[in-house]
PDB file of C-alpha atoms and ligand atoms in Angstrom:
ATOM      1  CA  MET A  19    -169.953 156.891  -9.094  1.00  0.00           C
ATOM      2  CA  LYS A  20    -171.869 155.713 -12.431  1.00  0.00           C
ATOM      3  CA  SER A  21    -169.816 153.550 -14.657  1.00  0.00           C
ATOM      4  CA  LEU A  22    -170.649 151.030 -17.753  1.00  0.00           C
ATOM      5  CA  LEU A  23    -168.695 148.138 -17.506  1.00  0.00           C
ATOM      6  CA  ASN A  24    -172.091 145.706 -18.038  1.00  0.00           C
ATOM      7  CA  VAL A  25    -175.229 146.506 -19.234  1.00  0.00           C
ATOM      8  CA  SER A  26    -176.367 145.140 -15.848  1.00  0.00           C
ATOM      9  CA  ASP A  27    -174.871 147.972 -14.359  1.00  0.00           C
ATOM     10  CA  LEU A  28    -177.975 149.509 -15.753  1.00  0.00           C
ATOM     11  CA  SER A  29    -181.262 149.809 -14.219  1.00  0.00           C
ATOM     12  CA  LYS A  30    -184.522 149.485 -16.598  1.00  0.00           C
ATOM     13  CA  ASP A  31    -184.646 153.105 -16.375  1.00  0.00           C
ATOM     14  CA  ASP A  32    -181.253 154.157 -16.991  1.00  0.00           C
ATOM     15  CA  LEU A  33    -181.266 152.362 -20.235  1.00  0.00           C
ATOM     16  CA  ASN A  34    -184.643 154.179 -21.084  1.00  0.00           C
ATOM     17  CA  SER A  35    -182.873 157.546 -20.346  1.00  0.00           C
ATOM     18  CA  ILE A  36    -179.700 156.324 -22.348  1.00  0.00           C
ATOM     19  CA  LEU A  37    -182.190 155.642 -25.508  1.00  0.00           C
ATOM     20  CA  SER A  38    -184.203 158.657 -24.877  1.00  0.00           C
ATOM     21  CA  PHE A  39    -181.059 160.644 -24.953  1.00  0.00           C
ATOM     22  CA  ALA A  40    -179.411 159.156 -28.100  1.00  0.00           C
ATOM     23  CA  PHE A  41    -182.590 159.770 -30.091  1.00  0.00           C
ATOM     24  CA  GLU A  42    -182.876 163.690 -28.413  1.00  0.00           C
ATOM     25  CA  LEU A  43    -179.028 164.380 -29.588  1.00  0.00           C
ATOM     26  CA  LYS A  44    -179.585 162.111 -32.675  1.00  0.00           C
ATOM     27  CA  GLU A  45    -178.257 165.284 -35.126  1.00  0.00           C
ATOM     28  CA  THR A  46    -177.355 167.695 -32.698  1.00  0.00           C
ATOM     29  CA  SER A  47    -174.718 169.270 -31.161  1.00  0.00           C
ATOM     30  CA  SER A  48    -174.543 170.399 -27.714  1.00  0.00           C
ATOM     31  CA  ASN A  49    -172.307 171.605 -24.726  1.00  0.00           C
ATOM     32  CA  THR A  50    -173.147 168.479 -22.460  1.00  0.00           C
ATOM     33  CA  LEU A  51    -169.515 167.771 -22.000  1.00  0.00           C
ATOM     34  CA  GLN A  52    -168.071 171.187 -21.869  1.00  0.00           C
ATOM     35  CA  ASN A  53    -164.867 171.018 -20.533  1.00  0.00           C
ATOM     36  CA  LEU A  54    -164.561 167.353 -19.927  1.00  0.00           C
ATOM     37  CA  ASN A  55    -161.770 165.452 -20.924  1.00  0.00           C
ATOM     38  CA  ILE A  56    -162.404 162.149 -21.977  1.00  0.00           C
ATOM     39  CA  GLY A  57    -159.489 159.439 -22.214  1.00  0.00           C
ATOM     40  CA  MET A  58    -159.598 156.728 -24.900  1.00  0.00           C
ATOM     41  CA  LEU A  59    -157.668 153.312 -24.165  1.00  0.00           C
ATOM     42  CA  PHE A  60    -157.541 151.212 -26.381  1.00  0.00           C
ATOM     43  CA  GLU A  61    -155.423 148.008 -26.017  1.00  0.00           C
ATOM     44  CA  LYS A  62    -157.048 145.856 -28.874  1.00  0.00           C
ATOM     45  CA  TYR A  63    -157.964 147.069 -32.210  1.00  0.00           C
ATOM     46  CA  SER A  64    -160.937 149.248 -32.845  1.00  0.00           C
ATOM     47  CA  THR A  65    -162.537 151.168 -35.773  1.00  0.00           C
ATOM     48  CA  ARG A  66    -166.093 151.848 -35.003  1.00  0.00           C
ATOM     49  CA  THR A  67    -166.116 152.260 -31.351  1.00  0.00           C
ATOM     50  CA  ARG A  68    -162.627 154.366 -31.062  1.00  0.00           C
ATOM     51  CA  LEU A  69    -164.396 156.936 -33.679  1.00  0.00           C
ATOM     52  CA  SER A  70    -167.922 156.960 -32.510  1.00  0.00           C
ATOM     53  CA  PHE A  71    -167.232 158.056 -29.116  1.00  0.00           C
ATOM     54  CA  HIS A  72    -164.384 160.446 -30.909  1.00  0.00           C
ATOM     55  CA  THR A  73    -167.413 162.292 -32.659  1.00  0.00           C
ATOM     56  CA  ALA A  74    -169.485 161.817 -30.341  1.00  0.00           C
ATOM     57  CA  ILE A  75    -167.270 163.248 -27.188  1.00  0.00           C
ATOM     58  CA  CYS A  76    -166.508 166.223 -29.869  1.00  0.00           C
ATOM     59  CA  ALA A  77    -170.230 167.015 -30.827  1.00  0.00           C
ATOM     60  CA  LEU A  78    -170.870 166.991 -27.058  1.00  0.00           C
ATOM     61  CA  GLY A  79    -168.199 169.583 -26.373  1.00  0.00           C
ATOM     62  CA  GLY A  80    -166.242 167.196 -24.780  1.00  0.00           C
ATOM     63  CA  GLU A  81    -162.332 166.525 -25.311  1.00  0.00           C
ATOM     64  CA  PRO A  82    -161.127 163.395 -26.231  1.00  0.00           C
ATOM     65  CA  ILE A  83    -157.692 162.102 -25.334  1.00  0.00           C
ATOM     66  CA  LYS A  84    -155.772 159.096 -26.979  1.00  0.00           C
ATOM     67  CA  LEU A  85    -153.895 157.417 -24.011  1.00  0.00           C
ATOM     68  CA  ASP A  86    -151.623 154.961 -24.903  1.00  0.00           C
ATOM     69  CA  PHE A  87    -149.535 152.344 -22.565  1.00  0.00           C
ATOM     70  CA  GLU A  88    -146.675 152.094 -25.254  1.00  0.00           C
ATOM     71  CA  GLU A  89    -145.985 155.943 -24.333  1.00  0.00           C
ATOM     72  CA  MET A  90    -147.064 155.870 -20.479  1.00  0.00           C
ATOM     73  CA  ASN A  91    -144.508 155.128 -17.598  1.00  0.00           C
ATOM     74  CA  ILE A  92    -147.015 151.666 -16.670  1.00  0.00           C
ATOM     75  CA  LYS A  93    -144.429 150.488 -19.032  1.00  0.00           C
ATOM     76  CA  ARG A  94    -140.987 151.136 -16.941  1.00  0.00           C
ATOM     77  CA  VAL A  95    -142.034 151.232 -12.790  1.00  0.00           C
ATOM     78  CA  GLU A  96    -145.797 152.477 -12.308  1.00  0.00           C
ATOM     79  CA  SER A  97    -148.448 149.653 -11.521  1.00  0.00           C
ATOM     80  CA  PHE A  98    -151.870 149.470 -13.344  1.00  0.00           C
ATOM     81  CA  GLU A  99    -153.606 150.819 -10.039  1.00  0.00           C
ATOM     82  CA  ASP A 100    -151.402 154.031  -9.418  1.00  0.00           C
ATOM     83  CA  THR A 101    -151.692 154.250 -13.119  1.00  0.00           C
ATOM     84  CA  PHE A 102    -155.378 154.710 -12.803  1.00  0.00           C
ATOM     85  CA  GLU A 103    -155.564 157.030  -9.642  1.00  0.00           C
ATOM     86  CA  ILE A 104    -153.192 159.145 -11.671  1.00  0.00           C
ATOM     87  CA  LEU A 105    -155.326 159.315 -14.596  1.00  0.00           C
ATOM     88  CA  SER A 106    -158.513 160.686 -12.419  1.00  0.00           C
ATOM     89  CA  CYS A 107    -156.379 163.796 -11.951  1.00  0.00           C
ATOM     90  CA  TYR A 108    -156.664 164.984 -15.433  1.00  0.00           C
ATOM     91  CA  LEU A 109    -159.865 163.023 -16.675  1.00  0.00           C
ATOM     92  CA  ASP A 110    -163.075 163.171 -16.049  1.00  0.00           C
ATOM     93  CA  MET A 111    -164.144 159.572 -18.037  1.00  0.00           C
ATOM     94  CA  ILE A 112    -162.307 157.023 -19.443  1.00  0.00           C
ATOM     95  CA  VAL A 113    -163.414 154.740 -22.396  1.00  0.00           C
ATOM     96  CA  TYR A 114    -161.450 151.675 -22.337  1.00  0.00           C
ATOM     97  CA  ARG A 115    -161.145 148.227 -24.367  1.00  0.00           C
ATOM     98  CA  THR A 116    -158.808 145.448 -23.259  1.00  0.00           C
ATOM     99  CA  ASP A 117    -158.128 141.680 -23.399  1.00  0.00           C
ATOM    100  CA  ASP A 118    -159.451 141.253 -20.107  1.00  0.00           C
ATOM    101  CA  HIS A 119    -162.267 142.372 -18.136  1.00  0.00           C
ATOM    102  CA  LYS A 120    -160.761 142.055 -14.569  1.00  0.00           C
ATOM    103  CA  LYS A 121    -158.628 145.068 -15.941  1.00  0.00           C
ATOM    104  CA  LEU A 122    -161.434 146.815 -16.182  1.00  0.00           C
ATOM    105  CA  GLU A 123    -162.817 146.445 -12.668  1.00  0.00           C
ATOM    106  CA  ILE A 124    -159.270 146.902 -11.209  1.00  0.00           C
ATOM    107  CA  ALA A 125    -159.081 149.960 -13.296  1.00  0.00           C
ATOM    108  CA  LYS A 126    -162.992 151.246 -11.828  1.00  0.00           C
ATOM    109  CA  LYS A 127    -161.627 150.950  -8.000  1.00  0.00           C
ATOM    110  CA  TYR A 128    -158.626 153.378  -8.895  1.00  0.00           C
ATOM    111  CA  PHE A 129    -159.786 155.948 -11.271  1.00  0.00           C
ATOM    112  CA  LYS A 130    -163.057 156.944  -9.125  1.00  0.00           C
ATOM    113  CA  LYS A 131    -164.531 158.606 -11.935  1.00  0.00           C
ATOM    114  CA  PRO A 132    -166.946 156.837 -15.009  1.00  0.00           C
ATOM    115  CA  ILE A 133    -165.227 153.886 -16.861  1.00  0.00           C
ATOM    116  CA  ILE A 134    -166.826 153.000 -19.863  1.00  0.00           C
ATOM    117  CA  ASN A 135    -166.283 149.247 -21.387  1.00  0.00           C
ATOM    118  CA  GLY A 136    -165.612 149.681 -25.233  1.00  0.00           C
ATOM    119  CA  LEU A 137    -165.001 145.948 -25.184  1.00  0.00           C
ATOM    120  CA  SER A 138    -163.852 143.463 -23.510  1.00  0.00           C
ATOM    121  CA  ASP A 139    -163.668 139.620 -23.508  1.00  0.00           C
ATOM    122  CA  TYR A 140    -166.686 139.345 -21.487  1.00  0.00           C
ATOM    123  CA  SER A 141    -168.891 142.134 -22.844  1.00  0.00           C
ATOM    124  CA  HIS A 142    -169.768 144.798 -24.925  1.00  0.00           C
ATOM    125  CA  PRO A 143    -172.277 146.977 -23.610  1.00  0.00           C
ATOM    126  CA  CYS A 144    -171.923 149.671 -25.774  1.00  0.00           C
ATOM    127  CA  GLN A 145    -173.163 147.605 -28.801  1.00  0.00           C
ATOM    128  CA  ALA A 146    -175.794 146.081 -27.189  1.00  0.00           C
ATOM    129  CA  ILE A 147    -177.141 149.585 -26.158  1.00  0.00           C
ATOM    130  CA  SER A 148    -176.664 151.162 -29.834  1.00  0.00           C
ATOM    131  CA  ASP A 149    -178.455 147.820 -31.334  1.00  0.00           C
ATOM    132  CA  ILE A 150    -181.219 148.433 -28.882  1.00  0.00           C
ATOM    133  CA  PHE A 151    -181.614 151.880 -30.250  1.00  0.00           C
ATOM    134  CA  THR A 152    -181.225 150.849 -34.166  1.00  0.00           C
ATOM    135  CA  LEU A 153    -184.184 147.997 -33.264  1.00  0.00           C
ATOM    136  CA  LYS A 154    -186.240 150.740 -31.972  1.00  0.00           C
ATOM    137  CA  GLU A 155    -185.481 153.264 -34.416  1.00  0.00           C
ATOM    138  CA  TYR A 156    -186.362 150.593 -37.150  1.00  0.00           C
ATOM    139  CA  PHE A 157    -189.265 148.687 -35.642  1.00  0.00           C
ATOM    140  CA  ASP A 158    -190.252 152.305 -34.412  1.00  0.00           C
ATOM    141  CA  ASN A 159    -191.020 150.285 -30.521  1.00  0.00           C
ATOM    142  CA  LEU A 160    -189.568 147.365 -29.231  1.00  0.00           C
ATOM    143  CA  ASP A 161    -192.571 145.385 -28.214  1.00  0.00           C
ATOM    144  CA  GLU A 162    -192.393 141.382 -28.804  1.00  0.00           C
ATOM    145  CA  ILE A 163    -189.303 142.089 -31.278  1.00  0.00           C
ATOM    146  CA  THR A 164    -187.678 138.277 -31.847  1.00  0.00           C
ATOM    147  CA  ILE A 165    -184.230 138.544 -32.790  1.00  0.00           C
ATOM    148  CA  SER A 166    -182.532 135.039 -33.922  1.00  0.00           C
ATOM    149  CA  TRP A 167    -178.356 134.981 -33.087  1.00  0.00           C
ATOM    150  CA  PHE A 168    -176.210 132.575 -35.138  1.00  0.00           C
ATOM    151  CA  GLY A 169    -172.951 131.397 -34.075  1.00  0.00           C
ATOM    152  CA  ASP A 170    -170.708 131.950 -31.218  1.00  0.00           C
ATOM    153  CA  LEU A 171    -171.577 132.774 -27.389  1.00  0.00           C
ATOM    154  CA  ASN A 172    -169.387 135.975 -27.161  1.00  0.00           C
ATOM    155  CA  ASN A 173    -168.913 138.880 -25.642  1.00  0.00           C
ATOM    156  CA  VAL A 174    -172.077 141.073 -27.846  1.00  0.00           C
ATOM    157  CA  LEU A 175    -174.374 138.224 -27.761  1.00  0.00           C
ATOM    158  CA  PHE A 176    -173.839 138.498 -23.673  1.00  0.00           C
ATOM    159  CA  SER A 177    -174.819 141.965 -23.682  1.00  0.00           C
ATOM    160  CA  LEU A 178    -177.343 141.534 -25.813  1.00  0.00           C
ATOM    161  CA  CYS A 179    -178.807 138.789 -23.608  1.00  0.00           C
ATOM    162  CA  GLU A 180    -178.166 141.469 -20.731  1.00  0.00           C
ATOM    163  CA  ALA A 181    -180.155 144.116 -22.522  1.00  0.00           C
ATOM    164  CA  ALA A 182    -183.089 141.788 -23.168  1.00  0.00           C
ATOM    165  CA  GLN A 183    -183.467 140.538 -19.884  1.00  0.00           C
ATOM    166  CA  LEU A 184    -183.608 144.083 -18.426  1.00  0.00           C
ATOM    167  CA  LEU A 185    -186.222 145.260 -21.149  1.00  0.00           C
ATOM    168  CA  GLY A 186    -188.228 141.980 -20.809  1.00  0.00           C
ATOM    169  CA  ASN A 187    -189.778 142.314 -23.908  1.00  0.00           C
ATOM    170  CA  ILE A 188    -187.315 141.208 -26.244  1.00  0.00           C
ATOM    171  CA  ASN A 189    -187.430 137.093 -27.730  1.00  0.00           C
ATOM    172  CA  LEU A 190    -184.031 136.002 -28.114  1.00  0.00           C
ATOM    173  CA  ASN A 191    -183.481 132.634 -30.228  1.00  0.00           C
ATOM    174  CA  ILE A 192    -179.726 131.468 -30.164  1.00  0.00           C
ATOM    175  CA  PHE A 193    -178.514 128.931 -33.123  1.00  0.00           C
ATOM    176  CA  THR A 194    -175.252 127.153 -31.921  1.00  0.00           C
ATOM    177  CA  ASP A 195    -173.228 124.428 -31.421  1.00  0.00           C
ATOM    178  CA  GLU A 196    -174.226 122.077 -28.481  1.00  0.00           C
ATOM    179  CA  ASN A 197    -170.435 121.562 -27.486  1.00  0.00           C
ATOM    180  CA  ILE A 198    -170.646 125.529 -27.029  1.00  0.00           C
ATOM    181  CA  TYR A 199    -173.430 125.640 -25.259  1.00  0.00           C
ATOM    182  CA  LYS A 200    -172.343 123.331 -22.709  1.00  0.00           C
ATOM    183  CA  GLU A 201    -169.315 124.912 -22.252  1.00  0.00           C
ATOM    184  CA  LYS A 202    -170.809 128.463 -21.769  1.00  0.00           C
ATOM    185  CA  ARG A 203    -174.450 127.889 -20.468  1.00  0.00           C
ATOM    186  CA  ASP A 204    -173.585 128.640 -16.626  1.00  0.00           C
ATOM    187  CA  ILE A 205    -172.363 132.298 -18.191  1.00  0.00           C
ATOM    188  CA  PHE A 206    -175.810 132.214 -20.506  1.00  0.00           C
ATOM    189  CA  SER A 207    -178.060 131.300 -18.025  1.00  0.00           C
ATOM    190  CA  PHE A 208    -180.238 133.816 -18.803  1.00  0.00           C
ATOM    191  CA  LYS A 209    -184.256 133.654 -18.745  1.00  0.00           C
ATOM    192  CA  ASN A 210    -186.244 133.766 -21.699  1.00  0.00           C
ATOM    193  CA  LEU A 211    -183.543 132.346 -23.865  1.00  0.00           C
ATOM    194  CA  ASN A 212    -183.945 129.786 -26.586  1.00  0.00           C
ATOM    195  CA  PHE A 213    -181.458 127.812 -27.527  1.00  0.00           C
ATOM    196  CA  TYR A 214    -181.380 125.775 -30.770  1.00  0.00           C
ATOM    197  CA  PHE A 215    -178.577 123.121 -32.151  1.00  0.00           C
ATOM    198  CA  ASP A 216    -180.453 122.842 -35.673  1.00  0.00           C
ATOM    199  CA  ILE A 217    -182.151 125.418 -38.410  1.00  0.00           C
ATOM    200  CA  ASN A 218    -185.685 126.012 -37.425  1.00  0.00           C
ATOM    201  CA  SER A 219    -187.382 127.582 -40.286  1.00  0.00           C
ATOM    202  CA  ASP A 220    -190.685 128.196 -37.815  1.00  0.00           C
ATOM    203  CA  ILE A 221    -188.613 130.541 -35.624  1.00  0.00           C
ATOM    204  CA  LEU A 222    -186.804 132.102 -38.248  1.00  0.00           C
ATOM    205  CA  SER A 223    -190.432 132.676 -40.290  1.00  0.00           C
ATOM    206  CA  LYS A 224    -190.996 134.516 -36.994  1.00  0.00           C
ATOM    207  CA  SER A 225    -187.829 136.903 -36.184  1.00  0.00           C
ATOM    208  CA  ASN A 226    -187.798 140.195 -36.764  1.00  0.00           C
ATOM    209  CA  CYS A 227    -183.869 140.155 -36.934  1.00  0.00           C
ATOM    210  CA  VAL A 228    -181.040 138.073 -38.106  1.00  0.00           C
ATOM    211  CA  MET A 229    -177.900 138.676 -35.906  1.00  0.00           C
ATOM    212  CA  THR A 230    -174.434 137.056 -35.949  1.00  0.00           C
ATOM    213  CA  ASP A 231    -170.528 137.661 -35.347  1.00  0.00           C
ATOM    214  CA  VAL A 232    -167.305 136.518 -36.149  1.00  0.00           C
ATOM    215  CA  TYR A 233    -166.567 132.838 -34.773  1.00  0.00           C
ATOM    216  CA  THR A 234    -163.067 133.746 -33.846  1.00  0.00           C
ATOM    217  CA  SER A 235    -163.372 137.030 -31.396  1.00  0.00           C
ATOM    218  CA  MET A 236    -159.968 139.214 -31.096  1.00  0.00           C
ATOM    219  CA  ASN A 237    -159.945 137.893 -27.357  1.00  0.00           C
ATOM    220  CA  ASP A 238    -160.032 134.297 -28.014  1.00  0.00           C
ATOM    221  CA  LYS A 239    -157.158 132.516 -28.043  1.00  0.00           C
ATOM    222  CA  ASP A 240    -157.893 129.257 -30.703  1.00  0.00           C
ATOM    223  CA  GLU A 241    -159.903 129.323 -34.241  1.00  0.00           C
ATOM    224  CA  SER A 242    -161.436 125.990 -32.944  1.00  0.00           C
ATOM    225  CA  LYS A 243    -165.135 127.216 -33.310  1.00  0.00           C
ATOM    226  CA  GLU A 244    -164.912 127.939 -37.118  1.00  0.00           C
ATOM    227  CA  ASN A 245    -165.173 124.351 -37.752  1.00  0.00           C
ATOM    228  CA  LEU A 246    -168.019 123.586 -35.438  1.00  0.00           C
ATOM    229  CA  LEU A 247    -170.269 126.893 -36.050  1.00  0.00           C
ATOM    230  CA  LYS A 248    -169.932 126.229 -40.087  1.00  0.00           C
ATOM    231  CA  LYS A 249    -173.721 124.926 -40.291  1.00  0.00           C
ATOM    232  CA  PHE A 250    -174.247 127.996 -38.932  1.00  0.00           C
ATOM    233  CA  GLN A 251    -173.410 130.465 -41.177  1.00  0.00           C
ATOM    234  CA  VAL A 252    -176.065 133.446 -42.058  1.00  0.00           C
ATOM    235  CA  ASN A 253    -176.325 132.998 -45.923  1.00  0.00           C
ATOM    236  CA  SER A 254    -179.263 132.795 -48.807  1.00  0.00           C
ATOM    237  CA  LYS A 255    -180.603 129.937 -47.718  1.00  0.00           C
ATOM    238  CA  ILE A 256    -181.310 131.149 -43.955  1.00  0.00           C
ATOM    239  CA  MET A 257    -182.305 134.377 -45.070  1.00  0.00           C
ATOM    240  CA  SER A 258    -184.999 133.017 -47.361  1.00  0.00           C
ATOM    241  CA  GLN A 259    -186.590 131.260 -44.652  1.00  0.00           C
ATOM    242  CA  THR A 260    -187.057 134.951 -42.560  1.00  0.00           C
ATOM    243  CA  ASN A 261    -190.372 137.021 -43.901  1.00  0.00           C
ATOM    244  CA  GLU A 262    -190.296 139.752 -45.918  1.00  0.00           C
ATOM    245  CA  LYS A 263    -189.928 142.476 -43.298  1.00  0.00           C
ATOM    246  CA  THR A 264    -186.884 140.699 -41.455  1.00  0.00           C
ATOM    247  CA  ILE A 265    -183.539 142.467 -41.115  1.00  0.00           C
ATOM    248  CA  PHE A 266    -179.953 141.253 -40.542  1.00  0.00           C
ATOM    249  CA  MET A 267    -177.744 142.991 -38.309  1.00  0.00           C
ATOM    250  CA  HIS A 268    -173.877 142.472 -37.569  1.00  0.00           C
ATOM    251  CA  CYS A 269    -171.640 144.524 -35.017  1.00  0.00           C
ATOM    252  CA  LEU A 270    -168.785 144.471 -37.558  1.00  0.00           C
ATOM    253  CA  PRO A 271    -165.972 143.838 -38.494  1.00  0.00           C
ATOM    254  CA  ALA A 272    -167.437 140.512 -40.511  1.00  0.00           C
ATOM    255  CA  ASN A 273    -165.301 137.724 -41.501  1.00  0.00           C
ATOM    256  CA  ILE A 274    -167.331 137.666 -44.839  1.00  0.00           C
ATOM    257  CA  GLY A 275    -167.455 134.070 -46.070  1.00  0.00           C
ATOM    258  CA  SER A 276    -167.312 132.548 -42.490  1.00  0.00           C
ATOM    259  CA  GLU A 277    -170.333 133.640 -40.544  1.00  0.00           C
ATOM    260  CA  VAL A 278    -172.202 135.450 -43.330  1.00  0.00           C
ATOM    261  CA  THR A 279    -172.089 135.575 -46.740  1.00  0.00           C
ATOM    262  CA  LYS A 280    -170.974 138.727 -49.231  1.00  0.00           C
ATOM    263  CA  GLU A 281    -174.255 137.951 -50.587  1.00  0.00           C
ATOM    264  CA  VAL A 282    -176.199 138.440 -46.911  1.00  0.00           C
ATOM    265  CA  ILE A 283    -174.104 141.433 -45.124  1.00  0.00           C
ATOM    266  CA  LYS A 284    -174.701 143.508 -48.748  1.00  0.00           C
ATOM    267  CA  GLY A 285    -177.997 142.258 -49.462  1.00  0.00           C
ATOM    268  CA  ASN A 286    -181.224 144.608 -49.307  1.00  0.00           C
ATOM    269  CA  LYS A 287    -182.217 143.168 -45.598  1.00  0.00           C
ATOM    270  CA  SER A 288    -178.843 144.138 -44.304  1.00  0.00           C
ATOM    271  CA  ILE A 289    -178.970 147.414 -42.269  1.00  0.00           C
ATOM    272  CA  VAL A 290    -175.175 147.332 -40.488  1.00  0.00           C
ATOM    273  CA  LYS A 291    -174.137 150.688 -42.200  1.00  0.00           C
ATOM    274  CA  LYS A 292    -176.852 152.213 -40.269  1.00  0.00           C
ATOM    275  CA  GLN A 293    -176.013 149.955 -37.593  1.00  0.00           C
ATOM    276  CA  ALA A 294    -172.611 150.902 -37.467  1.00  0.00           C
ATOM    277  CA  TYR A 295    -173.592 154.450 -37.912  1.00  0.00           C
ATOM    278  CA  ASN A 296    -176.025 154.487 -34.696  1.00  0.00           C
ATOM    279  CA  ARG A 297    -173.011 153.413 -32.632  1.00  0.00           C
ATOM    280  CA  MET A 298    -172.365 157.306 -32.489  1.00  0.00           C
ATOM    281  CA  LEU A 299    -175.799 158.108 -31.278  1.00  0.00           C
ATOM    282  CA  ALA A 300    -175.720 155.628 -29.040  1.00  0.00           C
ATOM    283  CA  GLN A 301    -172.443 157.044 -27.622  1.00  0.00           C
ATOM    284  CA  LYS A 302    -173.897 160.337 -27.089  1.00  0.00           C
ATOM    285  CA  GLY A 303    -176.826 158.658 -25.212  1.00  0.00           C
ATOM    286  CA  ILE A 304    -173.862 157.143 -23.038  1.00  0.00           C
ATOM    287  CA  LEU A 305    -171.890 159.988 -22.332  1.00  0.00           C
ATOM    288  CA  LYS A 306    -174.938 162.049 -21.727  1.00  0.00           C
ATOM    289  CA  TRP A 307    -176.601 159.551 -19.030  1.00  0.00           C
ATOM    290  CA  LEU A 308    -172.857 159.224 -17.465  1.00  0.00           C
ATOM    291  CA  ASN A 309    -172.384 163.012 -17.045  1.00  0.00           C
ATOM    292  CA  ILE A 310    -175.807 163.837 -15.308  1.00  0.00           C
TER     293      ILE A 310
HETATM  294  N1   CP B  13    -168.611 146.706 -33.178  1.00  0.00           N
HETATM  295  C1   CP B  13    -167.190 147.205 -33.216  1.00  0.00           C
HETATM  296  O1   CP B  13    -167.186 147.238 -31.579  1.00  0.00           O
HETATM  297  O2   CP B  13    -166.192 147.784 -34.032  1.00  0.00           O
HETATM  298  P1   CP B  13    -164.704 148.489 -33.279  1.00  0.00           P
HETATM  299  O3   CP B  13    -164.107 146.709 -33.029  1.00  0.00           O
HETATM  300  O4   CP B  13    -164.631 148.658 -34.884  1.00  0.00           O
HETATM  301  O5   CP B  13    -164.901 149.203 -32.561  1.00  0.00           O
HETATM  302  N1  NVA B  14    -166.674 139.543 -30.664  1.00  0.00           N
HETATM  303  C1  NVA B  14    -165.937 140.260 -31.177  1.00  0.00           C
HETATM  304  C2  NVA B  14    -166.653 141.606 -31.550  1.00  0.00           C
HETATM  305  C3  NVA B  14    -166.000 142.697 -32.246  1.00  0.00           C
HETATM  306  C4  NVA B  14    -166.513 143.974 -32.366  1.00  0.00           C
HETATM  307  C5  NVA B  14    -164.877 140.705 -30.911  1.00  0.00           C
HETATM  308  O1  NVA B  14    -164.760 140.533 -29.684  1.00  0.00           O
HETATM  309  O2  NVA B  14    -163.791 140.505 -31.749  1.00  0.00           O
END
């Protein structure tokens, strides 16, 4: 049974198939998901993931069904495991956003049909796949693309690292605080990553894309990283060290004034709106791949 809890659930061919399906289904509707009921279970806030899946499912002829634990018997007597076992009587797939990746793993064991990780504390595979799609669309191909990531070592970066490792031709430079690196280096032990604890204009001038994300993620328990990461804010000074073709990307939502300035995110190098739109195209690719 196919599922998408992490990018590492995919082979390189799988990822390339998802990207091809996303390009193929770009502006079209189809009946790929006809008669399929797809659960949408979000335990945390979401704008893009919720709406891009909902609209992608509808465009492919499926039926998105909003689920809420607050309205279900899991709140009274039924266990988490039994709930997912029963959900598989009615649903053909589920998109699940949660605060604890272990819950996704347990859900996968009991649901027995495709589960899509709509973000966990650990990873955000749909975001990484969509961002790879956006880079491929923008630069025409992914040959020797160099991304410079600024800030936290978080779920979005983890999935991006997995995707870069799988594809093999993406160079990833990570500008972060040394203490955060020491704390997370076992998780971020991928090949071909370059870590920097100071700004490096030579690297910036060779970057095709500068990317960042919030310093405090929705599942973070404290906000102590805000101070540590201040010097990695993506501002005009950083962007002035890039080349004329470098783009700026952010998965959104952004904490404007913290990890990125308004000038940069609203500036002419920023493609964040396109990036958000492309979530819907990438979800189409993911849904089609899961259903074949
Ligand atoms: N980028 C992203 O996943 O956005 P949402 O939290 O709004 O879904
Ligand atoms: N790292 C962020 C991503 C939001 C889409 C978070 O987990 O809150």
